Tab-separated table of C-alpha atoms in Angstrom:
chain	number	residue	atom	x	y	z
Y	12	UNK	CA	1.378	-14.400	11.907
Y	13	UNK	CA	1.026	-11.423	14.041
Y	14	UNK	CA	0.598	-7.778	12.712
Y	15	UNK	CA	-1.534	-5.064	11.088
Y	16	UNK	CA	-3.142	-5.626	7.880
Y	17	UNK	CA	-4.523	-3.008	5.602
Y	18	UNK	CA	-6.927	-3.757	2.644
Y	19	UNK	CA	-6.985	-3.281	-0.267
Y	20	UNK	CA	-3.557	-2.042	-1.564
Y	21	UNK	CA	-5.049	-0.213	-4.335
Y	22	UNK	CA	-8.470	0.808	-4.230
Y	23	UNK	CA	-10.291	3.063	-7.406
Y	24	UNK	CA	-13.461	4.939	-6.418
Y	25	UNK	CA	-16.093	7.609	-8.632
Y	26	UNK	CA	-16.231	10.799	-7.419
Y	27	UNK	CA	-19.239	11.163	-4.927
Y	28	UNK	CA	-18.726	7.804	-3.392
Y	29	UNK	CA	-18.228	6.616	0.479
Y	30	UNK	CA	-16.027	3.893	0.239
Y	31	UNK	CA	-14.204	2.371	3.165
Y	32	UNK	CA	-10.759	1.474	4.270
Y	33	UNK	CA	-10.118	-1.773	6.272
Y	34	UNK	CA	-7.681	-1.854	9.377
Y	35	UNK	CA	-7.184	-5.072	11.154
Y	36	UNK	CA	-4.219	-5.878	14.124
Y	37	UNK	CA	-3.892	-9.189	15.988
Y	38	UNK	CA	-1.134	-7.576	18.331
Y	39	UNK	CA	-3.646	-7.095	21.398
Y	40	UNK	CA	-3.036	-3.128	21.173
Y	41	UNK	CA	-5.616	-0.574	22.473
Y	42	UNK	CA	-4.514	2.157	20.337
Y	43	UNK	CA	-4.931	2.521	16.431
Y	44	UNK	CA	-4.618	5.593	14.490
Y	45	UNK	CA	-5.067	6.313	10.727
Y	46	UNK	CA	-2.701	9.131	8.842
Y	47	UNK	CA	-2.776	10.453	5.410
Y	48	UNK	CA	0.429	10.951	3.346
Y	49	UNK	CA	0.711	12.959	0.555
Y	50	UNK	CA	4.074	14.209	-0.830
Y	51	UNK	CA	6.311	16.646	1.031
Y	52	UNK	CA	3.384	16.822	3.705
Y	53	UNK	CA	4.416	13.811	5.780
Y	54	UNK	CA	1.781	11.936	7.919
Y	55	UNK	CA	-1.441	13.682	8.970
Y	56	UNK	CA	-3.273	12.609	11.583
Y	57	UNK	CA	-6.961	12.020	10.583
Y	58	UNK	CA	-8.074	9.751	13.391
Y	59	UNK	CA	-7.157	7.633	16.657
Y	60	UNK	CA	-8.288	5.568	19.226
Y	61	UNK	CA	-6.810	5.090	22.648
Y	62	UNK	CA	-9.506	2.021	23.483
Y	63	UNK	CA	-12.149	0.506	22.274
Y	64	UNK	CA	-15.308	2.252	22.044
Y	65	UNK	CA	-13.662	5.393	21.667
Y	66	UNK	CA	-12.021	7.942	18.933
Y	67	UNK	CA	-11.140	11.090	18.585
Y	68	UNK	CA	-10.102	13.463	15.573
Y	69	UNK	CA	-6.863	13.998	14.673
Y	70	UNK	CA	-5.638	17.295	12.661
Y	71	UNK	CA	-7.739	16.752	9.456
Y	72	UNK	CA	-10.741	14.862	10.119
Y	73	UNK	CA	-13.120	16.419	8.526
Y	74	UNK	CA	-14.385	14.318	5.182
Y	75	UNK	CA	-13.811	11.201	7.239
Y	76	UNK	CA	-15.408	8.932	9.879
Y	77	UNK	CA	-14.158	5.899	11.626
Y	78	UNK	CA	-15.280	3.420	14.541
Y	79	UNK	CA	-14.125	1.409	16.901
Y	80	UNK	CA	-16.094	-1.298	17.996
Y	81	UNK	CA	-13.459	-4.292	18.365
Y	82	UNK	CA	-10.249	-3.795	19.582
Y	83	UNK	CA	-8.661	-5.584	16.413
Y	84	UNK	CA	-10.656	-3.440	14.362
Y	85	UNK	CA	-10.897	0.510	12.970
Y	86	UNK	CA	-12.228	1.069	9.905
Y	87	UNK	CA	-11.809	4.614	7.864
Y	88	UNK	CA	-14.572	5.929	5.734
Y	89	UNK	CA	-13.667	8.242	2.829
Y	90	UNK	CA	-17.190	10.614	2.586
Y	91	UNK	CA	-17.811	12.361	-0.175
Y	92	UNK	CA	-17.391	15.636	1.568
Y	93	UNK	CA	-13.779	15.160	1.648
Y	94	UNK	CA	-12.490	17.207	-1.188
Y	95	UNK	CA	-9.535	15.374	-2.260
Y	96	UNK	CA	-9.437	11.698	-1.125
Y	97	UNK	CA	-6.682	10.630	-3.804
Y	98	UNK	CA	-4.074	9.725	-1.017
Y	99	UNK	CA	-1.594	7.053	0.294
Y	100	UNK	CA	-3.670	6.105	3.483
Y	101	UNK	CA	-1.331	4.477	6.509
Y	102	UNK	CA	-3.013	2.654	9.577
Y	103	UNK	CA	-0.968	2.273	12.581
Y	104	UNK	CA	-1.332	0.776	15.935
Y	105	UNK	CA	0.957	0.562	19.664
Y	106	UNK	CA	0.424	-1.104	22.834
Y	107	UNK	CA	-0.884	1.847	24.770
Y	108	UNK	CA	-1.546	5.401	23.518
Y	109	UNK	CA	1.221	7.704	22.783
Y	110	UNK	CA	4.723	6.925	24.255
Y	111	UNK	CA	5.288	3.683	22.889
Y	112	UNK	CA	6.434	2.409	19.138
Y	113	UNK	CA	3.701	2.338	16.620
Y	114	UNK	CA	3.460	-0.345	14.173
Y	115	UNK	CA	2.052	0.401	10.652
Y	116	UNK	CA	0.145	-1.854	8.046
Y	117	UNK	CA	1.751	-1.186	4.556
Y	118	UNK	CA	-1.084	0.809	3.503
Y	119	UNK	CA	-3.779	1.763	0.742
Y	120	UNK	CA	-3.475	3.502	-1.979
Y	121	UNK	CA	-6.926	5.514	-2.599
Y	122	UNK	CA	-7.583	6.898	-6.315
Y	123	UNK	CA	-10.828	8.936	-6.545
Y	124	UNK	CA	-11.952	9.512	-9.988
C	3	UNK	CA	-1.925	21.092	19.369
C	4	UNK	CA	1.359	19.947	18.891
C	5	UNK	CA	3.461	21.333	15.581
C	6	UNK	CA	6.311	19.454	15.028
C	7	UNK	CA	8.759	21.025	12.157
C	8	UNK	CA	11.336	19.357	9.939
C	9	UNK	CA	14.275	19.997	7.948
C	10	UNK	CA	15.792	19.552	5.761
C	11	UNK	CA	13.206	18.147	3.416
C	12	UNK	CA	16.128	16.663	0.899
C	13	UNK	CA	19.491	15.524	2.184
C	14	UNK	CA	22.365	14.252	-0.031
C	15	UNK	CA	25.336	13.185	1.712
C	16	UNK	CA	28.240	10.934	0.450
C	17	UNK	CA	28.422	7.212	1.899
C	18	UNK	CA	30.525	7.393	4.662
C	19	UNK	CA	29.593	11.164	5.581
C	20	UNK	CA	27.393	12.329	8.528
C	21	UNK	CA	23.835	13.135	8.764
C	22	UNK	CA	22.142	15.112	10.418
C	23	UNK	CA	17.726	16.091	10.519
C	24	UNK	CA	16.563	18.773	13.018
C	25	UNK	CA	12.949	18.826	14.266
C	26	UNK	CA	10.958	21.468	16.647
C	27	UNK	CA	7.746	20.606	18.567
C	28	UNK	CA	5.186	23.134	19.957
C	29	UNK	CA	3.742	21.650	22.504
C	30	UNK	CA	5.819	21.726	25.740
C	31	UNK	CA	4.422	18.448	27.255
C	32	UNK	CA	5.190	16.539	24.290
C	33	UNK	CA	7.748	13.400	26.432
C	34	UNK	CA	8.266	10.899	23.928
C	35	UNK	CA	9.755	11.911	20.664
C	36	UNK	CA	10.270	8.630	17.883
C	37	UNK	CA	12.152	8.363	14.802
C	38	UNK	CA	10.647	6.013	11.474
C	39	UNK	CA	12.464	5.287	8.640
C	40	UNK	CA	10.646	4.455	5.481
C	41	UNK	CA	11.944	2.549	1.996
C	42	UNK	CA	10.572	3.130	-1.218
C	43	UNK	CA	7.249	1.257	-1.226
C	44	UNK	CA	7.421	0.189	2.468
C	45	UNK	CA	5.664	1.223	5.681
C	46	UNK	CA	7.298	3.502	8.073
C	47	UNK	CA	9.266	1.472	10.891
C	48	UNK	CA	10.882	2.602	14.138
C	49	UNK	CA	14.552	3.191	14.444
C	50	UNK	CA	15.148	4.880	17.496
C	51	UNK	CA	13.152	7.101	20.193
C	52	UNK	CA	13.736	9.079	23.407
C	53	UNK	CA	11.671	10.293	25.973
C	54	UNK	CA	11.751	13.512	27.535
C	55	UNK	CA	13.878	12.496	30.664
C	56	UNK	CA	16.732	11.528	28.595
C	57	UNK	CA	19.039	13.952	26.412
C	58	UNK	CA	20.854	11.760	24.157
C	59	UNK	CA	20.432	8.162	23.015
C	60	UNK	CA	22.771	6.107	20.956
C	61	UNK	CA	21.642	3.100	19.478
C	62	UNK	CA	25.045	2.275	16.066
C	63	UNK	CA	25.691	4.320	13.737
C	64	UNK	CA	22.264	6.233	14.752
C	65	UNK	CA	22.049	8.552	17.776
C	66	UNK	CA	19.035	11.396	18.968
C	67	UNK	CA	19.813	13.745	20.755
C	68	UNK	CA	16.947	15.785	22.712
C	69	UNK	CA	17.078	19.818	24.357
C	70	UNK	CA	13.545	19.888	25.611
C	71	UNK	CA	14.584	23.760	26.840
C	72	UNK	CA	14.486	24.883	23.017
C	73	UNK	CA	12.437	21.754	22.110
C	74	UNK	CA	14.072	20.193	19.669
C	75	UNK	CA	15.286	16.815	18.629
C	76	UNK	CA	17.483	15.955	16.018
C	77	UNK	CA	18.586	12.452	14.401
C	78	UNK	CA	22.603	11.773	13.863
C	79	UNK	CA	23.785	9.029	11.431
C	80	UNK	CA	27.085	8.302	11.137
C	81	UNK	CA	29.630	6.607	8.646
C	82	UNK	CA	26.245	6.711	6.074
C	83	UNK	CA	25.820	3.457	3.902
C	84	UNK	CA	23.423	3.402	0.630
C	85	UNK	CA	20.885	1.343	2.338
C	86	UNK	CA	20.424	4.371	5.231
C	87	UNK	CA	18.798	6.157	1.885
C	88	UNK	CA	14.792	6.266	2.520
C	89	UNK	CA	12.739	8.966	4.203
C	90	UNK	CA	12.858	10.050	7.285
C	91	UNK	CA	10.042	10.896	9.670
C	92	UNK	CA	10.661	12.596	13.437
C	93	UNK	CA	7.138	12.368	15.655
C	94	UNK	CA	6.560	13.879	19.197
C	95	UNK	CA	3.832	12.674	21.284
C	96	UNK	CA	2.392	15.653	23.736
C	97	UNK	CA	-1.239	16.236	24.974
C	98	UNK	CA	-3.999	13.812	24.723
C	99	UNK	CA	-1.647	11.215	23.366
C	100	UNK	CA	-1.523	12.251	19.705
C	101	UNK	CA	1.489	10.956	17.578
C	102	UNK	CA	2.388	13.603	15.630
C	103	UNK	CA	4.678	13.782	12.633
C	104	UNK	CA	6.719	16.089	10.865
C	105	UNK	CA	6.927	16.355	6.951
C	106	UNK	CA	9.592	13.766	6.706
C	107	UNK	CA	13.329	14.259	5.095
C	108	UNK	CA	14.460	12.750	1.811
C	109	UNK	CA	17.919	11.375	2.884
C	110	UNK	CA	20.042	10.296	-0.312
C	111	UNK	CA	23.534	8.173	0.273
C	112	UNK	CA	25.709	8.511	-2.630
C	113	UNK	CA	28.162	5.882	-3.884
């Protein structure tokens, strides 16, 4: 069963806490990008990754870190210097970067308390 | 980087009426510009795109239509149907690759 597979759905943290968000695609593609949605702000690019072995921050990545050190892998971390991590988080991947469709797990809901 | 604006953020149209979401984009290199349509509770999936060599696209009841002179992009649905109700989300891809989204629109199909 090919596709992209986000864990956990839900996922309840303390305040102060690193906790991290697990990506996973069997579809062979080199990119993989993580967004952020939040109501009436769409999808925010915090990270991507064009290839393996390499990342590079999207338009609010500060709070968060990520790596990318299989190609079927690229796991977010929440730090605790991101101020509010309570979010709807949305992994996504596509055959090469950019111009082609990109396929999305069905998410993780993040609740920092 | 790129900017890519959206409106309206809430659209209510009749079933069987026309609708219609505008987006602008910044960045003048952006060449492929997608369009996702997300349920309630589901991930965002792709309905149609266009790239930057191509000014209209027709794909239905659902057509884009691209001036990359005033850079924008808008989405046209057609004879609407209650099950065309989600959001929807335009994207432009420009420099260094980044997929970039705009805040989304709330379209509503009313019986």
């Amino acid at each position: 069963d090919g596709g992209i597979t986000q864990s956990p759905k839900y996922l309840f943290r303390k305040e102060g806490q690193n906790v991290t968000l697990s990506c996973e695609q069997n579809l062979n593609h080199d990119a993989m990008y993580w967004y952020r949605q939040d109501p009436g702000q769409g999808l925010r690019l915090i990270y991507y990754s064009q290839i393996v072995n390499d990342f590079q921050k999207g338009d609010i990545a500060e709070g968060y870190s990520v790596s990318r050190e299989k190609k079927e892998s690229f796991p977010l971390t929440v730090t605790s210097a991101q101020k509010n991590p309570t979010a709807f988080y949305l992994c996504a991947s596509s055959i090469e970067p950019g111009n082609t469709e990109a396929f999305f797990g069905q998410g993780t809901r993040l609740t920092v308390v | 980087g790129e900017n890519v604006e959206q409106h309206p953020s809430t659209l209510s149209v009749q079933e069987g009426d026309s609708a219609v979401i505008k987006c602008t984009y910044s960045d003048s290199a952006s060449n492929y510009f997608p369009w996702y349509k997300q349920e309630l509770g589901k991930r965002p999936q792709l309905i149609i795109d266009i790239r930057s060599n191509v000014g209209e696209k027709k794909d239905q009841r659902i057509a884009v239509t691209l001036n990359k002179t005033a850079k924008h992009f808008s989405l046209h649905i057609t004879e609407t149907q209650p099950e065309d109700s989600a959001v929807y989300f335009c994207a432009a891809v420009g420099t260094a690759s980044k997929l970039t989204f705009g805040t989304g629109t709330r379209l509503q199909v009313t019986l």
